[in-house]
Amino acid sequence: MTDSPVVRLEKDGAVGVIIVNYPPVNALGPGVAEGIIDCLNQANNDASIKAMVLMGDGRSFIAGADIRGFGTNRKRLPIGERTYDVMDQSPKPIVAAIHGFALGGGLENAMGCHYRIAVPSAKVGLPEVLIGILPGGGGTQRLPRLAGVQTALEMIVSGRHVPAPEALKLGILDEVLPEGANLRAAAVAYANKIADVRPLPRVRDREAKANPGIFDAMRKSIARRARNQKAPYNCILAVEAATALPFEDGMRREQELFEELVNADEAKALRYAFFAEREVAKLPDLPADVKPRDFTDPAVIGAGTMGGGIAMSFADFGYDVKIMDATQEGLDRGMERIRNNYATSVKRGSLAQDEMERRMARIHPVAGYDDIKDCDVVVEAVFERMDVKKPVFAKLDEVMNPEALLFSNTSALDMDDLASVTKRPDKIAGTHFFSPANVMKLLEVVRPSKASPETLATAMAMGRRIGKISAMAGNTDGFVANRSRAPFNSEMVILLEEGCLPEQVDKVMIDFGYPMGPFAVGDLAGLDIGAEGRKRRAAANPNYRTLPIADKLVELGRFGQKTGAGWYRYEKGDRTPHPDPEVAAIIKQVSAEMGIAQKTFTDTEILRRLLFSSVNEACRILEEGKAYRASDIDVMWLHGFGFPRYRGGLMFWADGIGVRDVYNQIASWHQQYGERWAPSALLRRLAEANTPFREAKPAPFA
Ligand code: 3HC
């Protein structure tokens, strides 16, 4: 029996098996809901069918509503005619048979069924909040009834994916099959077993009861992380409605709360981020058939903070990894730091002690190059200076298997220059991790001119395999992430020259949505690092805009948290930044020496001075062909710098202001402040044509 092309009904004895086939993940794309309803009606009208199974073809059950359909005119079925409503009316039982993912509308459909079984690797969840909406297919009304209100609240507000064994314990699933079981056969057997059970167990008929205090407690607990956002709060309101209203009224309330969100800026930005994160994996100018190489035996050179974090990233994702350092002492210290980092996670409760030991056991300190010569991938993370890195690469080239790939965790150095000391420039790329490397999600893959497509594809895949979001960057000073951020970093200090204080700028950026202000971040990273880079750039470029206030702080030994003072002062053993009158005095004095008049700034001026400078640089990066897409730069800002996700990313945010307004402001600052604000040619062209940043056509990747 075949029906619509995306959903079909097959008969298996007395069981009607309804199969969704909408690759790649069975989202509820055009025709899918209608197809399911059609098949349900057919099966209910077929006297030879006693029960039904709902399942997905390919790699998943149903991954949720089709996110591409939101914000378009695509017709949605009204309440009363949706799949869940038809399931509720079904006189015959339906069993959801889950593999892969049952997310969002997928889990909502499963909860509309009378029974749910799954393979052990399946995951279920209601992740709608992550795209700025709430479960709008009854999820907020059924999950509290099925799993209890507290569990539902936690799952819906966090959006987390719950593994099948846990979902069984929570009462979301009725059965998890043994490893290796055939899902379809098991589901058909299950359906035969329950075919005659009456009355049918419907989730909607259960009660959702809770102590009303849990809702305010949840609002309080998310206040910091959910600031400026509406979706998490509407999620709470919808679950609250499940405890206060009859089912049908709760469904209507859910719909109202959903409608408030779906076309709001927050949801638009989060949808954009979702697709940008998938787009960034695509390398349009590489041959379509290029495959990443499999790797099994990674090594990290350098057991400093970065090297240690990189080794942890491999170990966290199941890789045995070798780590070496120039000295035994450095290696011992590095291993100690890794152990301490894991121990902190155990203390915080985010890692189990036995899991920590398993991860530690995967990190193998080794004495020298001889111990890593058979590794297939090496990530170098030694001191960030060309004269230190070059001998390491020359040595690696000499000892490693000629097929091994050699990656460098440089954050700015010329990868072509580094590759030139080897006889395998085709097997060299930059893999720029962000600090702390085991936490930050961004991996910037830097493309030297001679790197082979396979090397680049493998570097990108390596990042994904260790839980990162890999993004390709051209080999330009600072690559893409840091280069686009550099003007922001200068501008924030220049604002001080003109009358701002670090705490004022930090507050503006925290209110905007950053987890920390940029000056506090500077103190965390260490101000001496930036000073090094400025010296190098000033030596290379006589027009380089120096930052005398920042230089003065470093001169005074104020390196940030590590010295107890930087842009802020710190109490011993405490990371809380305290505004420091000494810094205010330094700012005043240096500005006076520079002859700069002090003025006051609005929050909007501060925000735009910082971010517009970076938008302009991002346009230069695109016009030079150092990035594939504006959205790749957004992904880098989201995952490298903590840009608030619900604002989409730097360029998406700038589009919200409008390319012409951005250009006009930059052009006016060009008049006022001189060359550092010269609008890029691409920005001018975009403004002339009123083309949004995210549709900018960059030059071919160079
Ligand atoms: N809608 C549209 N496209 C989707 C989609 C969805 N719900 N889920 C995945 N896709 C697309 C991706 O964009 C990607 O497309 P591409 O190949 O063209 O880039 C492709 O499917 C494969 O996705 P991934 O690369 O993400 O595959 P993974 O295997 O890494 O991950 C996944 C699979 C965990 C299902 C992940 O895709 C995911 O999290 N999807 C979104 C799930 C979600 O948010 N569901 C809720 C939707 S909203 C909803 O249901 C509202 C309802 O309550 C009314």
mmCIF file of N, CA, C and O in Angstrom, residues 599-632:
data_model
loop_
_atom_site.group_PDB
_atom_site.id
_atom_site.type_symbol
_atom_site.label_atom_id
_atom_site.label_comp_id
_atom_site.label_asym_id
_atom_site.label_seq_id
_atom_site.Cartn_x
_atom_site.Cartn_y
_atom_site.Cartn_z
ATOM 1 N N LYS A 599 34.124 63.356 26.711
ATOM 2 C CA LYS A 599 32.674 63.603 26.552
ATOM 3 C C LYS A 599 31.908 62.409 27.096
ATOM 4 O O LYS A 599 32.512 61.435 27.549
ATOM 5 N N THR A 600 30.587 62.521 27.052
ATOM 6 C CA THR A 600 29.789 61.381 27.532
ATOM 7 C C THR A 600 29.195 60.644 26.333
ATOM 8 O O THR A 600 28.998 61.237 25.259
ATOM 9 N N PHE A 601 28.909 59.371 26.541
ATOM 10 C CA PHE A 601 28.387 58.531 25.460
ATOM 11 C C PHE A 601 27.081 57.875 25.882
ATOM 12 O O PHE A 601 26.934 57.497 27.050
ATOM 13 N N THR A 602 26.175 57.708 24.925
ATOM 14 C CA THR A 602 24.984 56.898 25.212
ATOM 15 C C THR A 602 25.365 55.426 25.038
ATOM 16 O O THR A 602 26.375 55.096 24.393
ATOM 17 N N ASP A 603 24.521 54.566 25.593
ATOM 18 C CA ASP A 603 24.764 53.131 25.448
ATOM 19 C C ASP A 603 24.788 52.727 23.970
ATOM 20 O O ASP A 603 25.609 51.915 23.540
ATOM 21 N N THR A 604 23.879 53.292 23.192
ATOM 22 C CA THR A 604 23.819 52.932 21.768
ATOM 23 C C THR A 604 25.100 53.344 21.054
ATOM 24 O O THR A 604 25.629 52.606 20.215
ATOM 25 N N GLU A 605 25.617 54.543 21.401
ATOM 26 C CA GLU A 605 26.881 54.967 20.760
ATOM 27 C C GLU A 605 28.005 53.997 21.085
ATOM 28 O O GLU A 605 28.792 53.623 20.201
ATOM 29 N N ILE A 606 28.068 53.595 22.338
ATOM 30 C CA ILE A 606 29.142 52.667 22.733
ATOM 31 C C ILE A 606 29.009 51.356 21.965
ATOM 32 O O ILE A 606 29.967 50.865 21.354
ATOM 33 N N LEU A 607 27.800 50.818 21.966
ATOM 34 C CA LEU A 607 27.555 49.539 21.282
ATOM 35 C C LEU A 607 27.943 49.632 19.809
ATOM 36 O O LEU A 607 28.642 48.772 19.262
ATOM 37 N N ARG A 608 27.506 50.694 19.166
ATOM 38 C CA ARG A 608 27.748 50.807 17.718
ATOM 39 C C ARG A 608 29.220 51.084 17.410
ATOM 40 O O ARG A 608 29.744 50.590 16.413
ATOM 41 N N ARG A 609 29.854 51.890 18.241
ATOM 42 C CA ARG A 609 31.289 52.136 17.996
ATOM 43 C C ARG A 609 32.040 50.801 17.988
ATOM 44 O O ARG A 609 32.908 50.559 17.157
ATOM 45 N N LEU A 610 31.713 49.928 18.939
ATOM 46 C CA LEU A 610 32.435 48.655 19.008
ATOM 47 C C LEU A 610 32.057 47.746 17.841
ATOM 48 O O LEU A 610 32.921 47.245 17.125
ATOM 49 N N LEU A 611 30.769 47.535 17.665
ATOM 50 C CA LEU A 611 30.359 46.500 16.713
ATOM 51 C C LEU A 611 30.466 46.958 15.254
ATOM 52 O O LEU A 611 30.833 46.173 14.386
ATOM 53 N N PHE A 612 30.176 48.227 14.979
ATOM 54 C CA PHE A 612 30.283 48.683 13.584
ATOM 55 C C PHE A 612 31.727 48.588 13.090
ATOM 56 O O PHE A 612 31.985 48.321 11.921
ATOM 57 N N SER A 613 32.682 48.850 13.983
ATOM 58 C CA SER A 613 34.079 48.769 13.535
ATOM 59 C C SER A 613 34.368 47.349 13.057
ATOM 60 O O SER A 613 35.073 47.135 12.068
ATOM 61 N N SER A 614 33.798 46.372 13.731
ATOM 62 C CA SER A 614 34.018 44.990 13.335
ATOM 63 C C SER A 614 33.225 44.615 12.089
ATOM 64 O O SER A 614 33.684 43.828 11.261
ATOM 65 N N VAL A 615 32.033 45.187 11.946
ATOM 66 C CA VAL A 615 31.250 44.910 10.733
ATOM 67 C C VAL A 615 32.045 45.381 9.506
ATOM 68 O O VAL A 615 32.137 44.689 8.487
ATOM 69 N N ASN A 616 32.648 46.547 9.627
ATOM 70 C CA ASN A 616 33.428 47.091 8.513
ATOM 71 C C ASN A 616 34.602 46.161 8.170
ATOM 72 O O ASN A 616 34.856 45.851 7.004
ATOM 73 N N GLU A 617 35.277 45.663 9.213
ATOM 74 C CA GLU A 617 36.412 44.764 8.978
ATOM 75 C C GLU A 617 35.928 43.430 8.386
ATOM 76 O O GLU A 617 36.569 42.859 7.514
ATOM 77 N N ALA A 618 34.783 42.968 8.863
ATOM 78 C CA ALA A 618 34.228 41.722 8.330
ATOM 79 C C ALA A 618 33.952 41.881 6.834
ATOM 80 O O ALA A 618 34.169 40.957 6.047
ATOM 81 N N CYS A 619 33.502 43.063 6.443
ATOM 82 C CA CYS A 619 33.271 43.306 5.012
ATOM 83 C C CYS A 619 34.590 43.243 4.241
ATOM 84 O O CYS A 619 34.660 42.714 3.124
ATOM 85 N N ARG A 620 35.664 43.786 4.828
ATOM 86 C CA ARG A 620 36.977 43.704 4.161
ATOM 87 C C ARG A 620 37.390 42.247 3.996
ATOM 88 O O ARG A 620 37.917 41.840 2.963
ATOM 89 N N ILE A 621 37.159 41.463 5.046
ATOM 90 C CA ILE A 621 37.515 40.043 5.002
ATOM 91 C C ILE A 621 36.769 39.352 3.855
ATOM 92 O O ILE A 621 37.345 38.576 3.096
ATOM 93 N N LEU A 622 35.491 39.690 3.709
ATOM 94 C CA LEU A 622 34.700 39.072 2.638
ATOM 95 C C LEU A 622 35.174 39.554 1.272
ATOM 96 O O LEU A 622 35.285 38.782 0.328
ATOM 97 N N GLU A 623 35.479 40.847 1.187
ATOM 98 C CA GLU A 623 35.871 41.357 -0.142
ATOM 99 C C GLU A 623 37.239 40.815 -0.551
ATOM 100 O O GLU A 623 37.553 40.715 -1.729
ATOM 101 N N GLU A 624 38.045 40.409 0.436
ATOM 102 C CA GLU A 624 39.347 39.792 0.110
ATOM 103 C C GLU A 624 39.218 38.283 -0.099
ATOM 104 O O GLU A 624 40.215 37.602 -0.347
ATOM 105 N N GLY A 625 38.031 37.739 0.085
ATOM 106 C CA GLY A 625 37.841 36.293 -0.100
ATOM 107 C C GLY A 625 38.495 35.474 0.997
ATOM 108 O O GLY A 625 39.020 34.386 0.751
ATOM 109 N N LYS A 626 38.483 35.968 2.210
ATOM 110 C CA LYS A 626 39.087 35.209 3.321
ATOM 111 C C LYS A 626 38.036 34.422 4.102
ATOM 112 O O LYS A 626 38.361 33.736 5.074
ATOM 113 N N ALA A 627 36.776 34.585 3.751
ATOM 114 C CA ALA A 627 35.709 33.775 4.360
ATOM 115 C C ALA A 627 34.695 33.482 3.261
ATOM 116 O O ALA A 627 34.580 34.230 2.299
ATOM 117 N N TYR A 628 33.974 32.366 3.423
ATOM 118 C CA TYR A 628 33.006 31.992 2.381
ATOM 119 C C TYR A 628 31.729 32.825 2.439
ATOM 120 O O TYR A 628 31.109 33.103 1.428
ATOM 121 N N ARG A 629 31.286 33.120 3.657
ATOM 122 C CA ARG A 629 29.966 33.712 3.824
ATOM 123 C C ARG A 629 29.954 34.636 5.032
ATOM 124 O O ARG A 629 30.650 34.360 6.016
ATOM 125 N N ALA A 630 29.106 35.654 4.976
ATOM 126 C CA ALA A 630 28.919 36.511 6.156
ATOM 127 C C ALA A 630 28.433 35.665 7.329
ATOM 128 O O ALA A 630 28.822 35.890 8.479
ATOM 129 N N SER A 631 27.621 34.654 7.036
ATOM 130 C CA SER A 631 27.070 33.855 8.143
ATOM 131 C C SER A 631 28.163 33.035 8.829
ATOM 132 O O SER A 631 28.031 32.691 10.000
ATOM 133 N N ASP A 632 29.267 32.731 8.108
ATOM 134 C CA ASP A 632 30.378 32.027 8.778
ATOM 135 C C ASP A 632 30.986 32.932 9.857
ATOM 136 O O ASP A 632 31.381 32.467 10.929
#
